[in-house]
Amino acid sequence: MKSMLLLTDFSEAAFRAAEYAVNFAGLVGIEKVILYNAYRTIAQGSDFWVPAPKVDNEIFVETMEALGLVHDQLEVMMTNNNIQVEVLAEDVYLPERINGLCKEKGIDIIAMGVSGKSSLETLFMGSNTSQVLKVSEYPVLIVPQETLVGRSINSVVFATDQEVFSKKTLGRLELLLSKLKPTVYVVDMANDKRSNDWIPDVLKPYHPTFYYVEGGDVVKGALEFASEQKISMIITIPQQQSLLSSIFHKSLSKELAYNAKLPLISIP
């Protein structure tokens, strides 16, 4: 795990995510962070995205200046001076560009922020963030705005809605765990009579502790357990986008509001 694509829209939530992400980068040995903003210019009189050279150039310059300011702020707070931070802006539609960009730049993980209940609602109602989660072929670190920055990652909850995993997915999970070396908890349904053999072999060296959820709501159980045990992070391998969507949807209720402080990594 050597490189990270750090998405920003220059919001407060995005900056908080950037703070957390550069700290995370130091923990897992990331050497390069690309601070990235995707924007789109629309020619006057058109309902569609088309090149608009003059406007595009002005926006590009302004965007690069804004990225430079964020870059400088991050460098001041970074404890690991070995991490190289670059800036990149493109006039593109982010969901269509994200996988190609990651391939071109050799990206290992994408990081982005989420803020507040309104943003969580927006997340699964067609926003760019939502679309990135749907299309990403790379691991995504999601950082809610209330996430505490600077804490070590000592424990993780593993939650998934599948039992068959690709070699690529397992390789990514194994690499992440080898960097963090956390205490691992696995959330499963109490009414499921299957043995624990379904868990990926890459988890077994960490001797995971199982937490069984009554009532079959594994998402709610994972969030409640994470809050009660002061877990550092949730790691999920979603079979369908519904699991990830459900995690954020649950956090909108008062009962699960504490989820707003917990980072999550989705590994496709």
PDB file of C-alpha atoms in Angstrom:
ATOM      1  CA  MET A   1       0.000   0.000   0.000  1.00  0.00           C
ATOM      2  CA  LYS A   2       2.024   2.912  -1.316  1.00  0.00           C
ATOM      3  CA  SER A   3      -0.299   5.566  -2.734  1.00  0.00           C
ATOM      4  CA  MET A   4      -3.562   7.323  -1.861  1.00  0.00           C
ATOM      5  CA  LEU A   5      -5.983   9.443  -3.867  1.00  0.00           C
ATOM      6  CA  LEU A   6      -7.401  12.042  -1.492  1.00  0.00           C
ATOM      7  CA  LEU A   7     -10.599  13.608  -2.832  1.00  0.00           C
ATOM      8  CA  THR A   8     -11.522  17.139  -1.822  1.00  0.00           C
ATOM      9  CA  ASP A   9     -14.213  19.680  -2.622  1.00  0.00           C
ATOM     10  CA  PHE A  10     -12.621  22.229  -0.245  1.00  0.00           C
ATOM     11  CA  SER A  11     -15.396  21.838   2.332  1.00  0.00           C
ATOM     12  CA  GLU A  12     -14.818  21.589   6.068  1.00  0.00           C
ATOM     13  CA  ALA A  13     -15.739  17.912   5.922  1.00  0.00           C
ATOM     14  CA  ALA A  14     -13.225  17.306   3.145  1.00  0.00           C
ATOM     15  CA  PHE A  15     -10.461  18.967   5.141  1.00  0.00           C
ATOM     16  CA  ARG A  16     -11.258  16.875   8.204  1.00  0.00           C
ATOM     17  CA  ALA A  17     -11.076  13.792   5.999  1.00  0.00           C
ATOM     18  CA  ALA A  18      -7.734  14.997   4.669  1.00  0.00           C
ATOM     19  CA  GLU A  19      -6.389  15.421   8.202  1.00  0.00           C
ATOM     20  CA  TYR A  20      -7.429  11.893   9.096  1.00  0.00           C
ATOM     21  CA  ALA A  21      -6.232  10.467   5.789  1.00  0.00           C
ATOM     22  CA  VAL A  22      -2.667  11.777   6.045  1.00  0.00           C
ATOM     23  CA  ASN A  23      -2.444  10.411   9.585  1.00  0.00           C
ATOM     24  CA  PHE A  24      -3.776   7.066   8.316  1.00  0.00           C
ATOM     25  CA  ALA A  25      -1.251   7.198   5.480  1.00  0.00           C
ATOM     26  CA  GLY A  26       1.561   7.364   8.001  1.00  0.00           C
ATOM     27  CA  LEU A  27       0.183   4.370   9.902  1.00  0.00           C
ATOM     28  CA  VAL A  28       0.025   2.082   6.865  1.00  0.00           C
ATOM     29  CA  GLY A  29       3.213   3.153   5.113  1.00  0.00           C
ATOM     30  CA  ILE A  30       1.750   5.162   2.251  1.00  0.00           C
ATOM     31  CA  GLU A  31       4.498   7.104   0.495  1.00  0.00           C
ATOM     32  CA  LYS A  32       2.498   9.346  -1.854  1.00  0.00           C
ATOM     33  CA  VAL A  33      -0.807  11.190  -1.467  1.00  0.00           C
ATOM     34  CA  ILE A  34      -2.453  12.851  -4.469  1.00  0.00           C
ATOM     35  CA  LEU A  35      -4.776  15.640  -3.341  1.00  0.00           C
ATOM     36  CA  TYR A  36      -7.411  15.704  -6.067  1.00  0.00           C
ATOM     37  CA  ASN A  37     -10.340  17.817  -7.189  1.00  0.00           C
ATOM     38  CA  ALA A  38     -12.578  17.032 -10.157  1.00  0.00           C
ATOM     39  CA  TYR A  39     -14.630  19.884 -11.558  1.00  0.00           C
ATOM     40  CA  ARG A  40     -16.757  20.326 -14.665  1.00  0.00           C
ATOM     41  CA  THR A  41     -17.223  23.367 -16.882  1.00  0.00           C
ATOM     42  CA  ILE A  42     -20.409  23.847 -18.920  1.00  0.00           C
ATOM     43  CA  ALA A  43     -20.505  26.067 -21.975  1.00  0.00           C
ATOM     44  CA  GLN A  44     -23.096  28.847 -21.815  1.00  0.00           C
ATOM     45  CA  GLY A  45     -26.415  27.908 -23.402  1.00  0.00           C
ATOM     46  CA  SER A  46     -25.809  24.175 -23.114  1.00  0.00           C
ATOM     47  CA  ASP A  47     -27.360  21.643 -20.775  1.00  0.00           C
ATOM     48  CA  PHE A  48     -24.483  19.250 -21.336  1.00  0.00           C
ATOM     49  CA  TRP A  49     -20.848  19.187 -20.384  1.00  0.00           C
ATOM     50  CA  VAL A  50     -18.735  20.519 -23.267  1.00  0.00           C
ATOM     51  CA  PRO A  51     -15.268  22.096 -23.328  1.00  0.00           C
ATOM     52  CA  ALA A  52     -15.247  25.786 -22.477  1.00  0.00           C
ATOM     53  CA  PRO A  53     -11.546  26.738 -22.793  1.00  0.00           C
ATOM     54  CA  LYS A  54     -11.553  30.236 -21.274  1.00  0.00           C
ATOM     55  CA  VAL A  55     -13.733  29.316 -18.342  1.00  0.00           C
ATOM     56  CA  ASP A  56     -11.920  26.037 -17.928  1.00  0.00           C
ATOM     57  CA  ASN A  57      -8.545  27.740 -17.657  1.00  0.00           C
ATOM     58  CA  GLU A  58      -9.790  30.181 -15.025  1.00  0.00           C
ATOM     59  CA  ILE A  59     -11.365  27.425 -12.958  1.00  0.00           C
ATOM     60  CA  PHE A  60      -8.265  25.265 -13.310  1.00  0.00           C
ATOM     61  CA  VAL A  61      -6.010  28.035 -11.993  1.00  0.00           C
ATOM     62  CA  GLU A  62      -8.357  28.775  -9.080  1.00  0.00           C
ATOM     63  CA  THR A  63      -8.666  25.087  -8.260  1.00  0.00           C
ATOM     64  CA  MET A  64      -4.910  24.530  -8.291  1.00  0.00           C
ATOM     65  CA  GLU A  65      -4.448  27.540  -6.005  1.00  0.00           C
ATOM     66  CA  ALA A  66      -7.023  26.133  -3.588  1.00  0.00           C
ATOM     67  CA  LEU A  67      -5.337  22.721  -3.703  1.00  0.00           C
ATOM     68  CA  GLY A  68      -2.025  24.411  -2.973  1.00  0.00           C
ATOM     69  CA  LEU A  69      -3.436  25.999   0.170  1.00  0.00           C
ATOM     70  CA  VAL A  70      -4.770  22.660   1.416  1.00  0.00           C
ATOM     71  CA  HIS A  71      -1.438  21.044   0.533  1.00  0.00           C
ATOM     72  CA  ASP A  72       0.426  23.588   2.664  1.00  0.00           C
ATOM     73  CA  GLN A  73      -1.958  23.120   5.599  1.00  0.00           C
ATOM     74  CA  LEU A  74      -1.545  19.360   5.493  1.00  0.00           C
ATOM     75  CA  GLU A  75       2.232  19.518   5.321  1.00  0.00           C
ATOM     76  CA  VAL A  76       2.327  21.579   8.518  1.00  0.00           C
ATOM     77  CA  MET A  77       0.376  18.972  10.474  1.00  0.00           C
ATOM     78  CA  MET A  78       1.947  15.838   9.000  1.00  0.00           C
ATOM     79  CA  THR A  79       4.053  13.867  11.470  1.00  0.00           C
ATOM     80  CA  ASN A  80       5.517  11.647   8.756  1.00  0.00           C
ATOM     81  CA  ASN A  81       7.686  13.852   6.567  1.00  0.00           C
ATOM     82  CA  ASN A  82       8.445  10.958   4.235  1.00  0.00           C
ATOM     83  CA  ILE A  83       5.000  11.212   2.626  1.00  0.00           C
ATOM     84  CA  GLN A  84       5.004  13.075  -0.669  1.00  0.00           C
ATOM     85  CA  VAL A  85       1.872  15.171  -1.285  1.00  0.00           C
ATOM     86  CA  GLU A  86       0.989  16.133  -4.857  1.00  0.00           C
ATOM     87  CA  VAL A  87      -1.962  18.143  -6.191  1.00  0.00           C
ATOM     88  CA  LEU A  88      -4.071  17.423  -9.247  1.00  0.00           C
ATOM     89  CA  ALA A  89      -7.183  19.051 -10.739  1.00  0.00           C
ATOM     90  CA  GLU A  90      -9.131  17.865 -13.772  1.00  0.00           C
ATOM     91  CA  ASP A  91     -12.177  19.047 -15.691  1.00  0.00           C
ATOM     92  CA  VAL A  92     -13.935  15.683 -15.561  1.00  0.00           C
ATOM     93  CA  TYR A  93     -16.973  13.865 -14.218  1.00  0.00           C
ATOM     94  CA  LEU A  94     -15.507  12.109 -11.188  1.00  0.00           C
ATOM     95  CA  PRO A  95     -17.404   8.784 -11.266  1.00  0.00           C
ATOM     96  CA  GLU A  96     -16.421   8.214 -14.887  1.00  0.00           C
ATOM     97  CA  ARG A  97     -12.802   9.136 -14.247  1.00  0.00           C
ATOM     98  CA  ILE A  98     -12.047   7.582 -10.874  1.00  0.00           C
ATOM     99  CA  ASN A  99     -11.000   4.052 -11.882  1.00  0.00           C
ATOM    100  CA  GLY A 100      -8.962   5.166 -14.873  1.00  0.00           C
ATOM    101  CA  LEU A 101      -7.174   7.750 -12.764  1.00  0.00           C
ATOM    102  CA  CYS A 102      -6.382   5.238 -10.035  1.00  0.00           C
ATOM    103  CA  LYS A 103      -4.961   2.841 -12.602  1.00  0.00           C
ATOM    104  CA  GLU A 104      -2.839   5.554 -14.232  1.00  0.00           C
ATOM    105  CA  LYS A 105      -1.440   6.790 -10.924  1.00  0.00           C
ATOM    106  CA  GLY A 106      -0.998   3.410  -9.260  1.00  0.00           C
ATOM    107  CA  ILE A 107      -3.447   4.262  -6.479  1.00  0.00           C
ATOM    108  CA  ASP A 108      -4.011   1.732  -3.692  1.00  0.00           C
ATOM    109  CA  ILE A 109      -6.776   3.469  -1.724  1.00  0.00           C
ATOM    110  CA  ILE A 110      -9.179   6.394  -2.158  1.00  0.00           C
ATOM    111  CA  ALA A 111     -10.047   8.657   0.788  1.00  0.00           C
ATOM    112  CA  MET A 112     -12.970  11.066   1.093  1.00  0.00           C
ATOM    113  CA  GLY A 113     -15.114  12.785   3.673  1.00  0.00           C
ATOM    114  CA  VAL A 114     -18.752  12.830   4.704  1.00  0.00           C
ATOM    115  CA  SER A 115     -20.351  15.437   6.940  1.00  0.00           C
ATOM    116  CA  GLY A 116     -23.511  15.538   8.990  1.00  0.00           C
ATOM    117  CA  LYS A 117     -26.905  13.943   8.512  1.00  0.00           C
ATOM    118  CA  SER A 118     -27.807  16.003   5.476  1.00  0.00           C
ATOM    119  CA  SER A 119     -24.624  14.903   3.743  1.00  0.00           C
ATOM    120  CA  LEU A 120     -25.220  11.302   4.714  1.00  0.00           C
ATOM    121  CA  GLU A 121     -28.663  11.557   3.175  1.00  0.00           C
ATOM    122  CA  THR A 122     -27.169  13.095   0.051  1.00  0.00           C
ATOM    123  CA  LEU A 123     -24.536  10.361  -0.071  1.00  0.00           C
ATOM    124  CA  PHE A 124     -27.016   7.823  -1.342  1.00  0.00           C
ATOM    125  CA  MET A 125     -29.190  10.150  -3.396  1.00  0.00           C
ATOM    126  CA  GLY A 126     -27.017  10.596  -6.470  1.00  0.00           C
ATOM    127  CA  SER A 127     -24.056  12.658  -5.288  1.00  0.00           C
ATOM    128  CA  ASN A 128     -20.598  12.249  -6.777  1.00  0.00           C
ATOM    129  CA  THR A 129     -19.548  10.557  -3.552  1.00  0.00           C
ATOM    130  CA  SER A 130     -22.326   8.038  -3.906  1.00  0.00           C
ATOM    131  CA  GLN A 131     -21.356   7.351  -7.485  1.00  0.00           C
ATOM    132  CA  VAL A 132     -17.698   6.866  -6.579  1.00  0.00           C
ATOM    133  CA  LEU A 133     -18.674   4.265  -3.995  1.00  0.00           C
ATOM    134  CA  LYS A 134     -20.798   2.458  -6.539  1.00  0.00           C
ATOM    135  CA  VAL A 135     -18.207   2.331  -9.296  1.00  0.00           C
ATOM    136  CA  SER A 136     -14.893   2.204  -7.436  1.00  0.00           C
ATOM    137  CA  GLU A 137     -12.719  -0.817  -8.119  1.00  0.00           C
ATOM    138  CA  TYR A 138     -10.384   0.308  -5.340  1.00  0.00           C
ATOM    139  CA  PRO A 139     -10.664   0.391  -1.536  1.00  0.00           C
ATOM    140  CA  VAL A 140     -12.371   3.520  -0.230  1.00  0.00           C
ATOM    141  CA  LEU A 141     -11.743   5.139   3.154  1.00  0.00           C
ATOM    142  CA  ILE A 142     -14.811   7.116   4.251  1.00  0.00           C
ATOM    143  CA  VAL A 143     -14.196   9.700   6.980  1.00  0.00           C
ATOM    144  CA  PRO A 144     -17.220  11.272   8.714  1.00  0.00           C
ATOM    145  CA  GLN A 145     -16.716  14.873   9.790  1.00  0.00           C
ATOM    146  CA  GLU A 146     -16.827  14.063  13.507  1.00  0.00           C
ATOM    147  CA  THR A 147     -14.018  11.510  13.263  1.00  0.00           C
ATOM    148  CA  LEU A 148     -11.299  12.147  15.827  1.00  0.00           C
ATOM    149  CA  VAL A 149      -7.953  12.805  14.170  1.00  0.00           C
ATOM    150  CA  GLY A 150      -4.664  11.475  15.493  1.00  0.00           C
ATOM    151  CA  ARG A 151      -5.926   8.348  17.231  1.00  0.00           C
ATOM    152  CA  SER A 152      -4.217   5.047  16.601  1.00  0.00           C
ATOM    153  CA  ILE A 153      -6.190   2.212  14.988  1.00  0.00           C
ATOM    154  CA  ASN A 154      -6.111  -0.519  17.611  1.00  0.00           C
ATOM    155  CA  SER A 155      -9.301  -2.402  16.811  1.00  0.00           C
ATOM    156  CA  VAL A 156     -11.557  -3.017  13.833  1.00  0.00           C
ATOM    157  CA  VAL A 157     -14.974  -4.529  13.238  1.00  0.00           C
ATOM    158  CA  PHE A 158     -15.278  -6.726  10.165  1.00  0.00           C
ATOM    159  CA  ALA A 159     -18.752  -6.867   8.630  1.00  0.00           C
ATOM    160  CA  THR A 160     -19.783  -8.359   5.312  1.00  0.00           C
ATOM    161  CA  ASP A 161     -22.825  -9.780   3.549  1.00  0.00           C
ATOM    162  CA  GLN A 162     -20.959 -12.426   1.596  1.00  0.00           C
ATOM    163  CA  GLU A 163     -18.933 -15.597   2.146  1.00  0.00           C
ATOM    164  CA  VAL A 164     -17.017 -15.900  -1.130  1.00  0.00           C
ATOM    165  CA  PHE A 165     -14.177 -13.445  -1.684  1.00  0.00           C
ATOM    166  CA  SER A 166     -11.935 -12.772  -4.672  1.00  0.00           C
ATOM    167  CA  LYS A 167      -8.167 -13.170  -4.376  1.00  0.00           C
ATOM    168  CA  LYS A 168      -7.708  -9.463  -5.083  1.00  0.00           C
ATOM    169  CA  THR A 169     -10.099  -8.486  -2.296  1.00  0.00           C
ATOM    170  CA  LEU A 170      -8.456 -10.849   0.184  1.00  0.00           C
ATOM    171  CA  GLY A 171      -5.031  -9.558  -0.791  1.00  0.00           C
ATOM    172  CA  ARG A 172      -6.119  -6.005  -0.066  1.00  0.00           C
ATOM    173  CA  LEU A 173      -7.635  -7.006   3.271  1.00  0.00           C
ATOM    174  CA  GLU A 174      -4.528  -8.958   4.256  1.00  0.00           C
ATOM    175  CA  LEU A 175      -2.250  -6.045   3.395  1.00  0.00           C
ATOM    176  CA  LEU A 176      -4.349  -3.566   5.361  1.00  0.00           C
ATOM    177  CA  LEU A 177      -4.438  -5.776   8.449  1.00  0.00           C
ATOM    178  CA  SER A 178      -0.707  -6.458   8.246  1.00  0.00           C
ATOM    179  CA  LYS A 179      -0.071  -2.717   8.417  1.00  0.00           C
ATOM    180  CA  LEU A 180      -2.503  -1.984  11.258  1.00  0.00           C
ATOM    181  CA  LYS A 181      -2.134  -5.205  13.299  1.00  0.00           C
ATOM    182  CA  PRO A 182      -5.418  -4.492  15.105  1.00  0.00           C
ATOM    183  CA  THR A 183      -7.629  -6.503  17.393  1.00  0.00           C
ATOM    184  CA  VAL A 184     -10.294  -7.921  15.063  1.00  0.00           C
ATOM    185  CA  TYR A 185     -13.977  -8.408  15.839  1.00  0.00           C
ATOM    186  CA  VAL A 186     -16.347 -10.149  13.443  1.00  0.00           C
ATOM    187  CA  VAL A 187     -20.058  -9.356  13.565  1.00  0.00           C
ATOM    188  CA  ASP A 188     -22.345 -12.243  12.609  1.00  0.00           C
ATOM    189  CA  MET A 189     -26.009 -13.149  13.058  1.00  0.00           C
ATOM    190  CA  ALA A 190     -26.838 -15.206  16.154  1.00  0.00           C
ATOM    191  CA  ASN A 191     -29.607 -17.111  14.378  1.00  0.00           C
ATOM    192  CA  ASP A 192     -27.180 -18.371  11.716  1.00  0.00           C
ATOM    193  CA  LYS A 193     -26.076 -21.904  12.552  1.00  0.00           C
ATOM    194  CA  ARG A 194     -23.079 -21.902  10.244  1.00  0.00           C
ATOM    195  CA  SER A 195     -19.615 -22.494  11.670  1.00  0.00           C
ATOM    196  CA  ASN A 196     -17.027 -19.764  11.861  1.00  0.00           C
ATOM    197  CA  ASP A 197     -15.119 -21.341   8.982  1.00  0.00           C
ATOM    198  CA  TRP A 198     -16.733 -18.915   6.531  1.00  0.00           C
ATOM    199  CA  ILE A 199     -14.444 -16.070   7.567  1.00  0.00           C
ATOM    200  CA  PRO A 200     -11.523 -15.307   5.240  1.00  0.00           C
ATOM    201  CA  ASP A 201      -8.291 -17.090   6.129  1.00  0.00           C
ATOM    202  CA  VAL A 202      -6.493 -13.737   6.234  1.00  0.00           C
ATOM    203  CA  LEU A 203      -8.450 -12.896   9.413  1.00  0.00           C
ATOM    204  CA  LYS A 204      -7.537 -16.065  11.283  1.00  0.00           C
ATOM    205  CA  PRO A 205      -3.998 -15.043  12.349  1.00  0.00           C
ATOM    206  CA  TYR A 206      -5.648 -12.214  14.296  1.00  0.00           C
ATOM    207  CA  HIS A 207      -7.786 -14.681  16.284  1.00  0.00           C
ATOM    208  CA  PRO A 208     -10.953 -12.648  15.744  1.00  0.00           C
ATOM    209  CA  THR A 209     -13.608 -12.422  18.415  1.00  0.00           C
ATOM    210  CA  PHE A 210     -17.154 -13.046  17.208  1.00  0.00           C
ATOM    211  CA  TYR A 211     -20.057 -10.846  18.210  1.00  0.00           C
ATOM    212  CA  TYR A 212     -23.428 -12.356  17.440  1.00  0.00           C
ATOM    213  CA  VAL A 213     -26.323 -10.089  16.570  1.00  0.00           C
ATOM    214  CA  GLU A 214     -29.824 -10.935  17.750  1.00  0.00           C
ATOM    215  CA  GLY A 215     -32.624 -10.341  15.286  1.00  0.00           C
ATOM    216  CA  GLY A 216     -30.559 -10.639  12.141  1.00  0.00           C
ATOM    217  CA  ASP A 217     -29.712  -6.948  11.686  1.00  0.00           C
ATOM    218  CA  VAL A 218     -25.961  -7.273  11.222  1.00  0.00           C
ATOM    219  CA  VAL A 219     -25.535  -3.623  10.230  1.00  0.00           C
ATOM    220  CA  LYS A 220     -27.200  -2.284  13.359  1.00  0.00           C
ATOM    221  CA  GLY A 221     -25.323  -4.808  15.462  1.00  0.00           C
ATOM    222  CA  ALA A 222     -21.972  -3.830  13.985  1.00  0.00           C
ATOM    223  CA  LEU A 223     -22.551  -0.152  14.685  1.00  0.00           C
ATOM    224  CA  GLU A 224     -23.792  -0.711  18.218  1.00  0.00           C
ATOM    225  CA  PHE A 225     -20.894  -3.010  19.022  1.00  0.00           C
ATOM    226  CA  ALA A 226     -18.380  -0.572  17.548  1.00  0.00           C
ATOM    227  CA  SER A 227     -19.761   2.222  19.706  1.00  0.00           C
ATOM    228  CA  GLU A 228     -19.896   0.196  22.914  1.00  0.00           C
ATOM    229  CA  GLN A 229     -16.377  -1.191  22.514  1.00  0.00           C
ATOM    230  CA  LYS A 230     -14.860   2.061  21.228  1.00  0.00           C
ATOM    231  CA  ILE A 231     -13.740   0.397  18.025  1.00  0.00           C
ATOM    232  CA  SER A 232     -11.360   2.405  15.830  1.00  0.00           C
ATOM    233  CA  MET A 233     -12.738   1.496  12.401  1.00  0.00           C
ATOM    234  CA  ILE A 234     -15.198  -0.657  10.468  1.00  0.00           C
ATOM    235  CA  ILE A 235     -13.925  -2.715   7.541  1.00  0.00           C
ATOM    236  CA  THR A 236     -16.485  -4.077   5.123  1.00  0.00           C
ATOM    237  CA  ILE A 237     -16.461  -6.171   1.973  1.00  0.00           C
ATOM    238  CA  PRO A 238     -19.912  -5.422   0.568  1.00  0.00           C
ATOM    239  CA  GLN A 239     -21.407  -7.955  -1.789  1.00  0.00           C
ATOM    240  CA  GLN A 240     -23.865  -5.336  -2.884  1.00  0.00           C
ATOM    241  CA  GLN A 241     -23.944  -1.580  -2.447  1.00  0.00           C
ATOM    242  CA  SER A 242     -26.951  -2.130  -0.202  1.00  0.00           C
ATOM    243  CA  LEU A 243     -24.756  -3.065   2.769  1.00  0.00           C
ATOM    244  CA  LEU A 244     -22.683   0.107   2.576  1.00  0.00           C
ATOM    245  CA  SER A 245     -25.789   2.179   1.946  1.00  0.00           C
ATOM    246  CA  SER A 246     -27.479   0.545   4.913  1.00  0.00           C
ATOM    247  CA  ILE A 247     -24.607   1.419   7.220  1.00  0.00           C
ATOM    248  CA  PHE A 248     -24.951   5.093   6.414  1.00  0.00           C
ATOM    249  CA  HIS A 249     -28.732   5.011   6.359  1.00  0.00           C
ATOM    250  CA  LYS A 250     -28.787   3.529   9.857  1.00  0.00           C
ATOM    251  CA  SER A 251     -26.601   6.337  11.126  1.00  0.00           C
ATOM    252  CA  LEU A 252     -29.337   8.848  10.320  1.00  0.00           C
ATOM    253  CA  SER A 253     -31.494   7.661  13.191  1.00  0.00           C
ATOM    254  CA  LYS A 254     -30.926   8.952  16.702  1.00  0.00           C
ATOM    255  CA  GLU A 255     -30.297   5.399  17.849  1.00  0.00           C
ATOM    256  CA  LEU A 256     -27.212   5.092  15.628  1.00  0.00           C
ATOM    257  CA  ALA A 257     -26.095   8.700  15.497  1.00  0.00           C
ATOM    258  CA  TYR A 258     -22.735   7.765  17.007  1.00  0.00           C
ATOM    259  CA  ASN A 259     -21.748   6.273  13.641  1.00  0.00           C
ATOM    260  CA  ALA A 260     -20.942   9.792  12.501  1.00  0.00           C
ATOM    261  CA  LYS A 261     -17.618   9.519  14.355  1.00  0.00           C
ATOM    262  CA  LEU A 262     -16.446   6.202  12.961  1.00  0.00           C
ATOM    263  CA  PRO A 263     -14.317   5.828   9.809  1.00  0.00           C
ATOM    264  CA  LEU A 264     -15.023   2.964   7.443  1.00  0.00           C
ATOM    265  CA  ILE A 265     -13.051   1.179   4.736  1.00  0.00           C
ATOM    266  CA  SER A 266     -14.914  -0.568   1.939  1.00  0.00           C
ATOM    267  CA  ILE A 267     -12.819  -3.139   0.056  1.00  0.00           C
ATOM    268  CA  PRO A 268     -14.248  -4.255  -3.315  1.00  0.00           C
TER     269      PRO A 268
END
